[in-house]
PDB file of C-alpha atoms in Angstrom:
ATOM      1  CA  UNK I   1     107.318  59.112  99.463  1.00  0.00           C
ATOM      2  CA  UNK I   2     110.861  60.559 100.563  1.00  0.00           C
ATOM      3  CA  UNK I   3     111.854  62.891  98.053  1.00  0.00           C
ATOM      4  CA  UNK I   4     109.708  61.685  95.184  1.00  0.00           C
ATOM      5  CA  UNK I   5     108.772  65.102  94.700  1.00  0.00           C
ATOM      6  CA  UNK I   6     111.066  67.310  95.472  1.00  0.00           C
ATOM      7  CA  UNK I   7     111.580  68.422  91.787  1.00  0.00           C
ATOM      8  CA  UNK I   8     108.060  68.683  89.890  1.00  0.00           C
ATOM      9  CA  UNK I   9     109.432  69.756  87.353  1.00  0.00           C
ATOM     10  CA  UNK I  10     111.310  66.721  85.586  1.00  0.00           C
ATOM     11  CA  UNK I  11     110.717  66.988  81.718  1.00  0.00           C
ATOM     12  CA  UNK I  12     110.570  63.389  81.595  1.00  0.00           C
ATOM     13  CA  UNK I  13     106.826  63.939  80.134  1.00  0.00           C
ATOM     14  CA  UNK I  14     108.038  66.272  77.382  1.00  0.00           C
ATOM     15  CA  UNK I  15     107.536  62.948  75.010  1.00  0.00           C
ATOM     16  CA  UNK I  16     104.115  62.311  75.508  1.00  0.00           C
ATOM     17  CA  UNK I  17     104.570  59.707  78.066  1.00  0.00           C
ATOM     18  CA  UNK I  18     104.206  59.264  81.465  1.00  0.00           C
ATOM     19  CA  UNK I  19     105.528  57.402  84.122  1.00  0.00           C
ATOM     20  CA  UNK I  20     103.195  54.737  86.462  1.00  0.00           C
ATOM     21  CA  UNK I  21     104.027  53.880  89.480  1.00  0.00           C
ATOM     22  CA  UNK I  22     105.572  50.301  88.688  1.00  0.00           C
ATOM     23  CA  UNK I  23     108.282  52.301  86.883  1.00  0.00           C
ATOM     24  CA  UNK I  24     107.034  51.718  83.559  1.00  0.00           C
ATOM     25  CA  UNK I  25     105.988  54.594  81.166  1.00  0.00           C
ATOM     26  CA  UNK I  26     102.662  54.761  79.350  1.00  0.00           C
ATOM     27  CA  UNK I  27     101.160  57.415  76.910  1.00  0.00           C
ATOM     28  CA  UNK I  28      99.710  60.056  78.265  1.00  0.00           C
ATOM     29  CA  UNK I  29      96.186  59.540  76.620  1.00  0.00           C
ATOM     30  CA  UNK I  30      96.325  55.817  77.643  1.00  0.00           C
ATOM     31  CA  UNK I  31      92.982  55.007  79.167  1.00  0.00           C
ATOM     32  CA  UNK I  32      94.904  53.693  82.099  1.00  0.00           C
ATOM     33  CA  UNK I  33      95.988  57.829  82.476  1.00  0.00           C
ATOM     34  CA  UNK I  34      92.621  58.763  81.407  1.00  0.00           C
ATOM     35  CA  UNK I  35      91.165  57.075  84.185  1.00  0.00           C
ATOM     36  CA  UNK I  36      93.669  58.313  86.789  1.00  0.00           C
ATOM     37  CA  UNK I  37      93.047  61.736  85.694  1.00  0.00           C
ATOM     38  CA  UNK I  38      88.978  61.331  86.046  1.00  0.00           C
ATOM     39  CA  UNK I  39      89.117  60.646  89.713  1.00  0.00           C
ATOM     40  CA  UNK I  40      91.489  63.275  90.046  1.00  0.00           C
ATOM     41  CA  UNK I  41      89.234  65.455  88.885  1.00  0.00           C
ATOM     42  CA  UNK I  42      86.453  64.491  90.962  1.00  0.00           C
ATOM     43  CA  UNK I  43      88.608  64.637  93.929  1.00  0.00           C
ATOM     44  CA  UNK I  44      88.985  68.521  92.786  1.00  0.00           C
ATOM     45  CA  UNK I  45      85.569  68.959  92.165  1.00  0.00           C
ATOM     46  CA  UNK I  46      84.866  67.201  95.779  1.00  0.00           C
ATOM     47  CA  UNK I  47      87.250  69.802  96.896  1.00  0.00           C
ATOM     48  CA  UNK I  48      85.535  72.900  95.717  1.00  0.00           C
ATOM     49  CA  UNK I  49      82.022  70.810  97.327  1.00  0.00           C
ATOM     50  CA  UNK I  50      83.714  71.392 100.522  1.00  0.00           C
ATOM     51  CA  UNK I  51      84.338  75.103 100.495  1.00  0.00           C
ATOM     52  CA  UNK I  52      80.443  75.291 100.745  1.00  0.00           C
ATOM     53  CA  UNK I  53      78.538  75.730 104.175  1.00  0.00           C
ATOM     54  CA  UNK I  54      78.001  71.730 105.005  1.00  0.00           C
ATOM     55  CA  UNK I  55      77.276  70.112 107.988  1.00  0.00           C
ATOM     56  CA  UNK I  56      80.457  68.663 109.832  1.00  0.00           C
ATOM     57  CA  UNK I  57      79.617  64.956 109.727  1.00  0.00           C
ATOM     58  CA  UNK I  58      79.074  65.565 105.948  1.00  0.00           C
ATOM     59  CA  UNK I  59      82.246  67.046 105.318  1.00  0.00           C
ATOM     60  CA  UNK I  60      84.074  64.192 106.969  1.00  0.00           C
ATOM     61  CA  UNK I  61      82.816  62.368 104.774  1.00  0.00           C
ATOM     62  CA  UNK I  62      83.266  63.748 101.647  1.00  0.00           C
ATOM     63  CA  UNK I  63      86.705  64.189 103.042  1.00  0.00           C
ATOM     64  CA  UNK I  64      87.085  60.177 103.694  1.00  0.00           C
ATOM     65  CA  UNK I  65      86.022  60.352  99.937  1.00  0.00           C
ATOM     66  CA  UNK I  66      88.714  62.079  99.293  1.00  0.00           C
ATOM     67  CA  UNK I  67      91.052  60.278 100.478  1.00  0.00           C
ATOM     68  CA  UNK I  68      89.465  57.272  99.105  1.00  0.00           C
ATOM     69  CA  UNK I  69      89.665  58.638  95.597  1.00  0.00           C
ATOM     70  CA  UNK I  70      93.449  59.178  96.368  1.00  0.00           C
ATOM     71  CA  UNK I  71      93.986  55.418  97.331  1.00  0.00           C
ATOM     72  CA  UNK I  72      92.039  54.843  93.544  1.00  0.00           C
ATOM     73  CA  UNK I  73      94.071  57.065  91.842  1.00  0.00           C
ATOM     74  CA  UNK I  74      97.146  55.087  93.303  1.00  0.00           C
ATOM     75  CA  UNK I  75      95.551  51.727  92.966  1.00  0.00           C
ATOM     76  CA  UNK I  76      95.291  52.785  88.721  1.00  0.00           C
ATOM     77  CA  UNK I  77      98.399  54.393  89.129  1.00  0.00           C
ATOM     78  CA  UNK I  78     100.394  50.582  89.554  1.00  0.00           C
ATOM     79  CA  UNK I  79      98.609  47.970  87.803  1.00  0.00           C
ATOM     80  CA  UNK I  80      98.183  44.825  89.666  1.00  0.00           C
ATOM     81  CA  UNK I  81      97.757  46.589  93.047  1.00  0.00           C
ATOM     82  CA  UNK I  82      95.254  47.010  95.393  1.00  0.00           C
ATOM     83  CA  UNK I  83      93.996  49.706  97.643  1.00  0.00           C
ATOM     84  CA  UNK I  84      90.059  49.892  97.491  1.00  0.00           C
ATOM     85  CA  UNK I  85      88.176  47.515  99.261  1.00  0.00           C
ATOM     86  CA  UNK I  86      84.932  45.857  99.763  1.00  0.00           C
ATOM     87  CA  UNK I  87      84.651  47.450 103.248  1.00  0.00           C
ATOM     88  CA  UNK I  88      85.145  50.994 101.702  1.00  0.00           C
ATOM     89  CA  UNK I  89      82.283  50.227  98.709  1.00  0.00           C
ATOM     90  CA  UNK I  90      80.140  49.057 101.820  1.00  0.00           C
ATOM     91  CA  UNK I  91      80.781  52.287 103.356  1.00  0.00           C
ATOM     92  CA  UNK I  92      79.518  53.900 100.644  1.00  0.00           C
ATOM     93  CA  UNK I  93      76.188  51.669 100.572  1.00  0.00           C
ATOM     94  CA  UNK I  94      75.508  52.980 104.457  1.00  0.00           C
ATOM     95  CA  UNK I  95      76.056  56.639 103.587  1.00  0.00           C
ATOM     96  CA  UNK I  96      73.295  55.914 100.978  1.00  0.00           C
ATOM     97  CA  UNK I  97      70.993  54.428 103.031  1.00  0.00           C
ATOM     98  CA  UNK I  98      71.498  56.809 105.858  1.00  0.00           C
ATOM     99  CA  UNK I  99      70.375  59.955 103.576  1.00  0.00           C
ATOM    100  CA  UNK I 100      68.488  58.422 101.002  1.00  0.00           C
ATOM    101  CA  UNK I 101      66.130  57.228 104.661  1.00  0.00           C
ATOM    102  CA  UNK I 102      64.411  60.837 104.608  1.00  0.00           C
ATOM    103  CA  UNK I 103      64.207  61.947 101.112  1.00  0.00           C
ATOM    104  CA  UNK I 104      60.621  61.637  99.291  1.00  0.00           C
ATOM    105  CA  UNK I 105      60.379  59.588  96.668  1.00  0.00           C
ATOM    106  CA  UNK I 106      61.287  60.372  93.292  1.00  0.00           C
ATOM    107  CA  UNK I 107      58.220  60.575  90.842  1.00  0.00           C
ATOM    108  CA  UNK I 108      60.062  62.894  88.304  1.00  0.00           C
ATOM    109  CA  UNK I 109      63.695  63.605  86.966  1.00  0.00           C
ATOM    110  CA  UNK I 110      65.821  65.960  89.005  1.00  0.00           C
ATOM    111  CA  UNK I 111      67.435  68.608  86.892  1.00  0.00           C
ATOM    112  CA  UNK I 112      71.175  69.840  88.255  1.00  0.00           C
ATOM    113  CA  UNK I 113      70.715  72.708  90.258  1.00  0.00           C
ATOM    114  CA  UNK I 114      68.477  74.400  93.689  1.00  0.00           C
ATOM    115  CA  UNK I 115      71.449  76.007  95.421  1.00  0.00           C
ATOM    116  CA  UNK I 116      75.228  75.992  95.046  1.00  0.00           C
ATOM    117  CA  UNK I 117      76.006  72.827  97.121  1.00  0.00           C
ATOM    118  CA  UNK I 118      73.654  70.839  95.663  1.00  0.00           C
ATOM    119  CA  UNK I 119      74.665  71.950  91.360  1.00  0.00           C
ATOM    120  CA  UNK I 120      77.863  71.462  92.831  1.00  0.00           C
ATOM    121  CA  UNK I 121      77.406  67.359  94.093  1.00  0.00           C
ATOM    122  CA  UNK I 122      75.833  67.179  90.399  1.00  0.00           C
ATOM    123  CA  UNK I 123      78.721  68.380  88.751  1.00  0.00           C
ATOM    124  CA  UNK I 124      81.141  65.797  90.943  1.00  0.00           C
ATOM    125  CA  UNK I 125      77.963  63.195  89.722  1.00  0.00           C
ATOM    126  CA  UNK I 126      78.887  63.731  86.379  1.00  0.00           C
ATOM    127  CA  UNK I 127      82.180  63.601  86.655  1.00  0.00           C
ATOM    128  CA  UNK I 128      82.092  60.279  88.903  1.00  0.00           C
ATOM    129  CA  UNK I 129      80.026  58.853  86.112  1.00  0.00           C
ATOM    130  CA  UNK I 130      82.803  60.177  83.233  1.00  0.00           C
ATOM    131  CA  UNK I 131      85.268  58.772  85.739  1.00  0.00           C
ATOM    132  CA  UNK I 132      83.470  55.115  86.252  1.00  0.00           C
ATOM    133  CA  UNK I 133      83.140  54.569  82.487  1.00  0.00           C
ATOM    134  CA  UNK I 134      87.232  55.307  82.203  1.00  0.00           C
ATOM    135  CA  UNK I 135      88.033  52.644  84.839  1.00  0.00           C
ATOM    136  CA  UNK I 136      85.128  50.335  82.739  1.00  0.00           C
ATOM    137  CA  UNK I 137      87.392  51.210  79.820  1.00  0.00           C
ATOM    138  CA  UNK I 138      90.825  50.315  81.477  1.00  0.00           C
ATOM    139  CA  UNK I 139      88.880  47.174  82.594  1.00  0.00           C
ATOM    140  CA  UNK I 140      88.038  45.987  78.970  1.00  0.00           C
ATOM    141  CA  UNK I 141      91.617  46.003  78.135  1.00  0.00           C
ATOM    142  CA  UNK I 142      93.314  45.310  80.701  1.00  0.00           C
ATOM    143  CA  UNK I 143      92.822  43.322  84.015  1.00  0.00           C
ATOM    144  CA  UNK I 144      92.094  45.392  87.107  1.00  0.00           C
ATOM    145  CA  UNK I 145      90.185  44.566  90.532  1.00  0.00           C
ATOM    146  CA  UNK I 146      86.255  44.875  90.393  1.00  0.00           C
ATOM    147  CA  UNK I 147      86.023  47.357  93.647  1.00  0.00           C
ATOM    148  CA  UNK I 148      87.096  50.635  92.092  1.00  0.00           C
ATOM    149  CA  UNK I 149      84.183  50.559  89.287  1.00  0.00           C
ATOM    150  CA  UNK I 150      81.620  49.219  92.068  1.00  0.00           C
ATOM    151  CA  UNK I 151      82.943  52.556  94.054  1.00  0.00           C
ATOM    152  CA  UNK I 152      82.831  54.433  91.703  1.00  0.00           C
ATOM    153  CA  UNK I 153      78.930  53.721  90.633  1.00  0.00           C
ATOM    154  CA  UNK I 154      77.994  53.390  94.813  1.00  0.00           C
ATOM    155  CA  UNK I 155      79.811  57.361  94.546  1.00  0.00           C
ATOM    156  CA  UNK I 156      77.570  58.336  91.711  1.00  0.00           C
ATOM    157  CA  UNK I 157      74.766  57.407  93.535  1.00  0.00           C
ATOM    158  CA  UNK I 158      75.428  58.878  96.684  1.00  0.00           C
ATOM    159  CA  UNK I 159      76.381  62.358  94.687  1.00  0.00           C
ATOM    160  CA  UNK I 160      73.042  62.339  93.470  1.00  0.00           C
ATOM    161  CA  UNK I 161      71.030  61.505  96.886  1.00  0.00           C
ATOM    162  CA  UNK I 162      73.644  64.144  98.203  1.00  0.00           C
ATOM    163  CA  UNK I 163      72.201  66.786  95.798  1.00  0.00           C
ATOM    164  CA  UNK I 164      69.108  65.860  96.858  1.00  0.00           C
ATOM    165  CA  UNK I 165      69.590  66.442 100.639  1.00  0.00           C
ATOM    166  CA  UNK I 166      71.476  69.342 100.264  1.00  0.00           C
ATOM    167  CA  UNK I 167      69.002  71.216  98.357  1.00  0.00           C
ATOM    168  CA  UNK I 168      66.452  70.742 101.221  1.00  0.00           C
ATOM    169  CA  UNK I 169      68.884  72.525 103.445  1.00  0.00           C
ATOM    170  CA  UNK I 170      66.772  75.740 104.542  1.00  0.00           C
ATOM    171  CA  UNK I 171      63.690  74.468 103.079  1.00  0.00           C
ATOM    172  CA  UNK I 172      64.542  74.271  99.608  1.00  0.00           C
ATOM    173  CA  UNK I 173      63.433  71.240  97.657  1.00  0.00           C
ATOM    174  CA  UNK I 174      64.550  69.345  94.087  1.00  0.00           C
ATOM    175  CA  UNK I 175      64.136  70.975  91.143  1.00  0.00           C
ATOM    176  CA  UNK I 176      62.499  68.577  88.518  1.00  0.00           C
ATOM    177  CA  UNK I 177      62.075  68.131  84.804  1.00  0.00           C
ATOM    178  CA  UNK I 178      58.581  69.353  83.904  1.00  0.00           C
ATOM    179  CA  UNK I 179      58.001  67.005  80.878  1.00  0.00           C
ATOM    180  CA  UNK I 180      54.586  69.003  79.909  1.00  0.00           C
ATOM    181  CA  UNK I 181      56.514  72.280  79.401  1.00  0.00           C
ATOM    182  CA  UNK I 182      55.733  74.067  76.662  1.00  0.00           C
ATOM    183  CA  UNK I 183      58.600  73.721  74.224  1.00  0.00           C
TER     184      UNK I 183
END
């Protein structure tokens, strides 16, 4: 990067516009910028996951996560390019399997919440999913590689499974939609 950003401060967004990083400038509510500020987002979100109490192997990986959501954001950032991969999408299909292996099955709808970590990998669900139907968006309009939005909906589902193990941390369990409430 050199010193790209030395000075964050540049004004040159005053306009409205912002700048990618082929050089060219874009409005800032493109959905190209939209998209690039969704996974940002989740990244932060992922961030705030990890100042919970998790288990070390899980918090390298939410951390490779992170840094995979950095290579998207860059990837959106300069159209044409390419930085997510099929190997990192088939990463993400083994981290599934791997918890989804112990979890009961579902026979109701999970509601967000049990404890903090796991209302927190709903929130960065939700936020995945806002995220993958930006990148659907750019997708529509313009042409970009198929491996971020298959990431992005292989994330989603790991979030949720997540959620799901991490509410049985110290014997907790999911907390589901009772659909014969009384209303």
């Amino acid at each position: 990067m050199g010193n790209r950003l030395s000075k964050i401060a540049t004004r040159t967004g005053d306009a409205g516009t912002t700048g990618l990083g082929d050089g060219s400038r874009v409005d800032k509510d493109a959905l190209r910028v939209h998209a690039m500020g969704d996974v940002d987002e989740l990244n932060s979100h992922i961030g705030v996951l990890l100042c919970e109490n998790l288990s070390p192997q899980l918090r390298h990986e939410l951390i490779s996560i992170q840094h995979d959501l950095f290579d998207m954001g860059g990837e959106l950032c300069i159209p044409g390019y390419s930085l997510i991969t099929e190997t990192q999408v088939a990463r993400l299909d083994a981290l599934l399997e791997k918890y989804n292996a112990d979890l009961p099955p579902l026979r109701d709808f999970v509601l967000p919440g049990g404890n903090r970590p796991a209302a927190l990998a709903h929130v960065c669900r939700t936020v995945c999913r806002r995220a993958e139907r930006a990148i659907v968006s750019v997708g529509k309009n313009e042409a970009i590689n198929d491996h971020p939005r298959q990431y992005m909906n292989r994330l989603s589902d790991l979030l949720f499974v997540l959620s799901r193990v991490l509410n049985r941390v110290d014997g907790g369990s999911d907390v589901l939609w009772e659909k014969e409430r009384e209303r």
